[in-house]
CSV table of C-alpha atoms in Angstrom, one decimal:
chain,number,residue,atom,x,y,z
A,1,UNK,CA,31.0,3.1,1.5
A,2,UNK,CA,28.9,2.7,4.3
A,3,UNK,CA,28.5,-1.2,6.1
A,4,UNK,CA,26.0,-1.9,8.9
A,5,UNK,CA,25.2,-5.4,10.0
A,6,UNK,CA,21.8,-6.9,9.6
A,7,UNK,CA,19.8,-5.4,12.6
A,8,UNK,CA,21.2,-2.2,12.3
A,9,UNK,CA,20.3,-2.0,8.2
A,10,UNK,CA,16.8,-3.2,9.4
A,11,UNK,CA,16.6,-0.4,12.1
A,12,UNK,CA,17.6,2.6,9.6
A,13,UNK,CA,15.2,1.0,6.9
A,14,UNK,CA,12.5,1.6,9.4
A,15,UNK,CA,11.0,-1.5,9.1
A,16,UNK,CA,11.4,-3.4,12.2
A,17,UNK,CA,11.2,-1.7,16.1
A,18,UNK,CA,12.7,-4.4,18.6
A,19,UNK,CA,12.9,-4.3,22.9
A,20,UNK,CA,14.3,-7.2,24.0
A,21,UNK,CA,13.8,-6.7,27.3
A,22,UNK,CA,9.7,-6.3,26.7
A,23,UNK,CA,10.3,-9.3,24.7
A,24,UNK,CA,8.7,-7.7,21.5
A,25,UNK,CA,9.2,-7.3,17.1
A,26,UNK,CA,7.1,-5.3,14.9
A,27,UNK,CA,6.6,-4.3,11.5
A,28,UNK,CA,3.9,-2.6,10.4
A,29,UNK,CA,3.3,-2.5,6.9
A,30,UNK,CA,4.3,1.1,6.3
A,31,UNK,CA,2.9,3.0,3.5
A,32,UNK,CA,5.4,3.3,0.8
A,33,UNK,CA,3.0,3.8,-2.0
A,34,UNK,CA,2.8,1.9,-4.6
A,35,UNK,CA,1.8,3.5,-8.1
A,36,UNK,CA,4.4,5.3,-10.3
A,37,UNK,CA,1.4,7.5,-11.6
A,38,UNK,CA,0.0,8.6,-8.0
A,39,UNK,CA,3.6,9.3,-7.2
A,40,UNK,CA,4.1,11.6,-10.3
A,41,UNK,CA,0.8,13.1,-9.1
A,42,UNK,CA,2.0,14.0,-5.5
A,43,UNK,CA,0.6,10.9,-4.3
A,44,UNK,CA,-2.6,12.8,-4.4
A,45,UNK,CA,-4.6,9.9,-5.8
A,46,UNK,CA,-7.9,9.0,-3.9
A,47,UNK,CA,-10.3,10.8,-6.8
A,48,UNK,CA,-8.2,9.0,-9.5
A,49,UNK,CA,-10.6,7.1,-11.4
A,50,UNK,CA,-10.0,4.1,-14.2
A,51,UNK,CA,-6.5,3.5,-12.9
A,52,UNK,CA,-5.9,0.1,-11.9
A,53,UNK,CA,-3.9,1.3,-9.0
A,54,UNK,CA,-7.2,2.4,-7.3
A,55,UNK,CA,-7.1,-1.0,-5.9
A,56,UNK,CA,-4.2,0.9,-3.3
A,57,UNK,CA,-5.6,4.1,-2.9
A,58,UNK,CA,-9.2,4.4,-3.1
A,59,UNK,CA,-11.0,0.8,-4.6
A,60,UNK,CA,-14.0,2.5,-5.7
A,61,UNK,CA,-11.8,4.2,-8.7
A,62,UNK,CA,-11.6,0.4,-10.2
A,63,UNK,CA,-15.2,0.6,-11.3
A,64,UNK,CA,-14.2,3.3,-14.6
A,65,UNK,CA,-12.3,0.3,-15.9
A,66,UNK,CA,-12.9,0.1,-19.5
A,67,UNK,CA,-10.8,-2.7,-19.9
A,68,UNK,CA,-8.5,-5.0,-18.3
A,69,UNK,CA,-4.9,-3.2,-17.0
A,70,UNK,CA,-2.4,-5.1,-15.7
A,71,UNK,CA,0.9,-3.3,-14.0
A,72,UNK,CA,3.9,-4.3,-12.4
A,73,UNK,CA,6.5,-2.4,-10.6
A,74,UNK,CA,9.8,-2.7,-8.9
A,75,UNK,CA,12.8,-0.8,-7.0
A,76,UNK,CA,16.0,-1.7,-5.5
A,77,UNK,CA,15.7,0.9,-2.1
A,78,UNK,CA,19.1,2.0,-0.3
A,79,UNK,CA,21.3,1.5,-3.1
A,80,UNK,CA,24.2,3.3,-1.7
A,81,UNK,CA,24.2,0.8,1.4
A,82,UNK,CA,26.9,-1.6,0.7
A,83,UNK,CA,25.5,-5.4,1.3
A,84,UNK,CA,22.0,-4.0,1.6
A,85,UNK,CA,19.6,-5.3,-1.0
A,86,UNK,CA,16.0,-3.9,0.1
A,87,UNK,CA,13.4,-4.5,-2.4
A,88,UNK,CA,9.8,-3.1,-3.5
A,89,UNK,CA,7.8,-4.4,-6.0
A,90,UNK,CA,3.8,-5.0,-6.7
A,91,UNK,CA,1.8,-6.6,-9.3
A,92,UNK,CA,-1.9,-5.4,-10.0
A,93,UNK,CA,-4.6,-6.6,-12.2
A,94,UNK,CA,-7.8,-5.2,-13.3
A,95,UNK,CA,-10.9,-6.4,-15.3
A,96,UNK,CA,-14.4,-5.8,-15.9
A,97,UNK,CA,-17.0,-8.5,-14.8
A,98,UNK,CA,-18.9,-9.9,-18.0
A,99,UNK,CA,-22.4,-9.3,-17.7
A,100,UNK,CA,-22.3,-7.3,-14.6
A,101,UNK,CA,-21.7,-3.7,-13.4
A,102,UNK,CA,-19.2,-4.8,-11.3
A,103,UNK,CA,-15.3,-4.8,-11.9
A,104,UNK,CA,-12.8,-6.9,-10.2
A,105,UNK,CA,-9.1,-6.1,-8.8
A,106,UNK,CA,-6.1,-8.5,-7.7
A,107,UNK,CA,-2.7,-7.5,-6.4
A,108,UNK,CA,0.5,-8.6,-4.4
A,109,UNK,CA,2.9,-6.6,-3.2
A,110,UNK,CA,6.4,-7.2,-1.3
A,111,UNK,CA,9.1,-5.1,0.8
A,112,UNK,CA,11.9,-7.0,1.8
A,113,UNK,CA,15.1,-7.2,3.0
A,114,UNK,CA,17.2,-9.7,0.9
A,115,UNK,CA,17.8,-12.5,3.4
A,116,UNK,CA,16.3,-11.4,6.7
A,117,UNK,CA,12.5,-9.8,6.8
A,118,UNK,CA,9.6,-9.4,4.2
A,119,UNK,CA,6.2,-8.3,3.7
A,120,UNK,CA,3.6,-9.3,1.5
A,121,UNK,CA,0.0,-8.3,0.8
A,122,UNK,CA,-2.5,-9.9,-1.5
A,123,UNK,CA,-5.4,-7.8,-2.2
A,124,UNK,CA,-8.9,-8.5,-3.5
A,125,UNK,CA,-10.9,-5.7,-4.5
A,126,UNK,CA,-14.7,-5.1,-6.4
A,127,UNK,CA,-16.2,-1.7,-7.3
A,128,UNK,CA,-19.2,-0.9,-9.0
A,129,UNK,CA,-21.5,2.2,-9.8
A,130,UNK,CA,-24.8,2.6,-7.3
A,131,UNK,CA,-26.3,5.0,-9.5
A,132,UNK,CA,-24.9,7.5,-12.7
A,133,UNK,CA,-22.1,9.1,-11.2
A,134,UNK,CA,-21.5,7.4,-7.6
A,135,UNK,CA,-19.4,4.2,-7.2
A,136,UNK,CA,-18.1,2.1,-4.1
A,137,UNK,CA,-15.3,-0.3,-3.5
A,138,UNK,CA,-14.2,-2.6,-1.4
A,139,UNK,CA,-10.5,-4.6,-1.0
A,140,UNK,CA,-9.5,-7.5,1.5
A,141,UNK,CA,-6.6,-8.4,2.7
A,142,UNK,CA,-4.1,-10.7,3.8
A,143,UNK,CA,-1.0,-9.6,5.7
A,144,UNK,CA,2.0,-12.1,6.1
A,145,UNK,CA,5.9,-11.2,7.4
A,146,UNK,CA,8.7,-13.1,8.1
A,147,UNK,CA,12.0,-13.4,9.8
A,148,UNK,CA,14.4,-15.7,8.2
A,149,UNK,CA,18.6,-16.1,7.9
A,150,UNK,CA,20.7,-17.9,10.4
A,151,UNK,CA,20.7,-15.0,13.1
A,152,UNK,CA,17.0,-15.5,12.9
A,153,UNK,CA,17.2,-19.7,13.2
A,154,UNK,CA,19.3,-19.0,16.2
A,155,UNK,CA,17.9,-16.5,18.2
A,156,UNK,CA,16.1,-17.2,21.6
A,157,UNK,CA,13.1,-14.6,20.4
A,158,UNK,CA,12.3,-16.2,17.5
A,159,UNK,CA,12.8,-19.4,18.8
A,160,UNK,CA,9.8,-18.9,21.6
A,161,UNK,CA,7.8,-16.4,19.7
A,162,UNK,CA,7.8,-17.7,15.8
A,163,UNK,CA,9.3,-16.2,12.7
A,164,UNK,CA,6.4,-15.6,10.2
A,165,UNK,CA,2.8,-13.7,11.2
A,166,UNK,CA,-0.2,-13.0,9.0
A,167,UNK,CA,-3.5,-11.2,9.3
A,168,UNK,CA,-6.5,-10.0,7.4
A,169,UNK,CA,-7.4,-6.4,6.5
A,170,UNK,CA,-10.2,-4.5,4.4
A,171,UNK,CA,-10.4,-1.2,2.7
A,172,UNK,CA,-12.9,1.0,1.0
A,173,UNK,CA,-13.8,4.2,-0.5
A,174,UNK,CA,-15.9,5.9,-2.7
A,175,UNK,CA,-16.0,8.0,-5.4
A,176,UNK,CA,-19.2,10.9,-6.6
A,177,UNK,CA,-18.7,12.4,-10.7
A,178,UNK,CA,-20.1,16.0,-9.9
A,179,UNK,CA,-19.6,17.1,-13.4
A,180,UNK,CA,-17.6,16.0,-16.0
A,181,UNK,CA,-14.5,18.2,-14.5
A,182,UNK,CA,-14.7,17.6,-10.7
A,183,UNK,CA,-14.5,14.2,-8.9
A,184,UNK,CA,-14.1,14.0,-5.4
A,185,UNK,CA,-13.2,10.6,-3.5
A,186,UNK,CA,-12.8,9.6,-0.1
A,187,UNK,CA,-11.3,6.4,1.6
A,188,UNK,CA,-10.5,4.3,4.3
A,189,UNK,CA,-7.3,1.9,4.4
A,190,UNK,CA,-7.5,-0.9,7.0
A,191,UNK,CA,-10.7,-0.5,8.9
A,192,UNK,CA,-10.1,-4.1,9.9
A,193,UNK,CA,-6.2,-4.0,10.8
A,194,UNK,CA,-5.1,-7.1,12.8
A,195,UNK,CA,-2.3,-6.8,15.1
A,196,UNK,CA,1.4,-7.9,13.1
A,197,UNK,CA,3.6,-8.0,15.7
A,198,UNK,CA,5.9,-10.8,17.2
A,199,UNK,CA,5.4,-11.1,21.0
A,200,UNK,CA,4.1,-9.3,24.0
A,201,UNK,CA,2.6,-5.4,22.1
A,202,UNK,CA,0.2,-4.8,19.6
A,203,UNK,CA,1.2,-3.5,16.5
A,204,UNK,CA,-1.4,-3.1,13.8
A,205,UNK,CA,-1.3,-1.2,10.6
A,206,UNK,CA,-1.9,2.2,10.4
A,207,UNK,CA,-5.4,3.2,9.8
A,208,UNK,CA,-5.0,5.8,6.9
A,209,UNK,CA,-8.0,8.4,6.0
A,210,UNK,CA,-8.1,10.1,2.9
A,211,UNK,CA,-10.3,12.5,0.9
A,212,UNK,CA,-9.8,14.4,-2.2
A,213,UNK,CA,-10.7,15.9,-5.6
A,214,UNK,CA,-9.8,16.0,-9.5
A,215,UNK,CA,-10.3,18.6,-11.8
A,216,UNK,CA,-10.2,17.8,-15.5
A,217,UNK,CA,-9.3,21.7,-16.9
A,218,UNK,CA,-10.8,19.8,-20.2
A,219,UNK,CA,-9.6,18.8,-23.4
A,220,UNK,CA,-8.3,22.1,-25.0
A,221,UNK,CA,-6.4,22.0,-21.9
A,222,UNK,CA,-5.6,18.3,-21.2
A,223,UNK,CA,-4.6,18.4,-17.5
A,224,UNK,CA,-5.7,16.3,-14.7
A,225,UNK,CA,-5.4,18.8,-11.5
A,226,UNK,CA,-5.6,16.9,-8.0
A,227,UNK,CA,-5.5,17.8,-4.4
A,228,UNK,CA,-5.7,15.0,-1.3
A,229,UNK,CA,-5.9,15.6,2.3
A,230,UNK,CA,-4.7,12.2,3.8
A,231,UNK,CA,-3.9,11.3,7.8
A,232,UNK,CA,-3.4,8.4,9.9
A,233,UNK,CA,-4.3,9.8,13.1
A,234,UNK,CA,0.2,10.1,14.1
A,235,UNK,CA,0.2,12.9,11.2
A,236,UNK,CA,-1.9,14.9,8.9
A,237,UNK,CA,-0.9,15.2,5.3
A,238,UNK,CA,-1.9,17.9,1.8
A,239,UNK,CA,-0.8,16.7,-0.9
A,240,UNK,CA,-1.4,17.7,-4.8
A,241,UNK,CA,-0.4,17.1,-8.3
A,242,UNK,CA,-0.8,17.8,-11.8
A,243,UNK,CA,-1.2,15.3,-15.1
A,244,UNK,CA,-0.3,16.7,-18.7
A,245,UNK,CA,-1.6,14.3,-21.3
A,246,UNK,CA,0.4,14.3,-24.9
C-alpha cells in the first residue's frame, strides 16, 4: 500500500503547484469533466442538446429542455492511495421558464481533498432559441478554494497570504439544428477567468474552446454519432463518441 503525506498526495493529484521561495500556491480548477453521459460519449459533448449537463459543456444545449432534469454525481478518486480520500461530485438542475422561451440551469460542483484543499463552483446558466433552429447560452460563475487542516493553520504562507480565494467566471456557446440529423455546437469556457492563486503569480483557469457536431443516423438506427475538437491554447484535443438508445 502506497502512503504519502499531505503535500505530496496533493502534488501527485495535480491539484496544487507550490514555490516557496517565489512565495506562491495555485489551483486552477482543472477540467475533470463532469457528466457520466459526455464521458460515455468520449467527452465529445458541445452539440449535445436537451441534456442538462449542457450547463458544463456548451449552455446553449439547455434551451431543448422539455422538462425539468435534475442530476447528481459523485466519485471517490485515488482509491488505491492509502489515507487519501479525494472527492468529485456535482449537482445540476434544469427547468424551463413558464411563459418564456427561455430555460434556466443551476449547478455546484466540488473536488476536494478530505481535510486539506477544495474547490467549488456554482454555476448559473440561461439559454434560449433566437430563431427555429439556432439557440445561445450563457453561464456565470463563482470560483472559491480553500486550504484548511492544522499544517495549513500553522504555516507562515498561509498565515501572510490567506487560506480561501474566490472569483467570477462566464461561459457560453451556441448551438445551429441543420437538419434534423446534424447539429453542430461551439463554445467558450471562462471568457472571464479571474486569477485563483495564493500569492505573488497569476493563475487563472484555463480558457477552453470547443466545437463540434452530432449526427442522429435516425430512428431505424437509433444512434447518436458525435465528434468534438476542443483546446485550451497548452494542448489540442479530437475527441468522439457514439450513443445506442434501447
Amino acid at each position: 500500500m502506497l502512503r504519502f503525506n499531505k503535500w505530496t498526495i496533493a502534488l501527485i493529484a495535480g491539484m496544487i503547484a507550490y514555490s516557496g521561495g517565489a512565495g506562491y500556491l495555485t489551483a486552477s480548477f482543472l477540467e475533470t469533466g463532469r457528466s457520466v453521459r459526455a464521458m460515455g460519449m468520449g467527452n465529445s459533448f458541445v452539440a449535445v442538446a436537451g441534456d442538462v449537463d449542457c450547463l458544463y459543456y456548451n449552455p446553449a444545449g439547455l434551451a431543448d429542455l422539455k422538462g425539468m432534469q435534475l442530476l447528481f454525481t459523485y466519485a471517490q478518486l485515488a482509491q488505491q492511495i492509502e489515507g487519501v480520500g479525494i472527492g468529485d461530485g456535482s449537482a445540476v438542475i434544469g427547468t424551463p421558464l413558464k411563459n418564456t422561451k427561455g430555460v434556466l440551469g443551476g449547478s455546484w460542483s466540488n473536488l476536494s481533498l478530505a481535510g486539506f484543499y477544495y474547490e467549488d463552483t456554482y454555476s448559473v446558466g440561461y439559454a434560449q432559441y433566437i430563431n427555429k433552429n439556432t439557440c445561445v447560452g450563457v453561464a456565470g460563475k463563482m470560483l472559491r478554494l480553500g486550504y484548511q487542516g492544522e499544517d495549513v493553520d500553522n504555516n507562515s504562507f498561509f498565515q501572510t497570504n490567506g487560506k480561501t480565494k474566490q472569483g467570477f467566471a462566464i461561459d457560453a456557446g451556441v448551438l445551429a439544428v441543420l437538419n434534423p440529423q446534424l447539429t453542430v455546437g461551439a463554445s467558450i469556457k471562462n471568457i472571464i477567468s479571474p486569477n485563483m492563486a495564493l500569492g505573488q503569480v497569476e493563475d487563472k483557469p484555463p480558457q477552453v474552446i470547443r466545437a463540434g457536431l452530432t449526427y442522429d443516423l435516425g430512428p431505424k438506427t437509433p444512434v447518436l454519432v458525435s465528434a468534438e475538437f476542443n483546446t485550451d491554447q497548452t494542448q489540442n484535443e479530437m475527441n468522439g463518441g457514439a450513443e445506442v438508445s434501447l
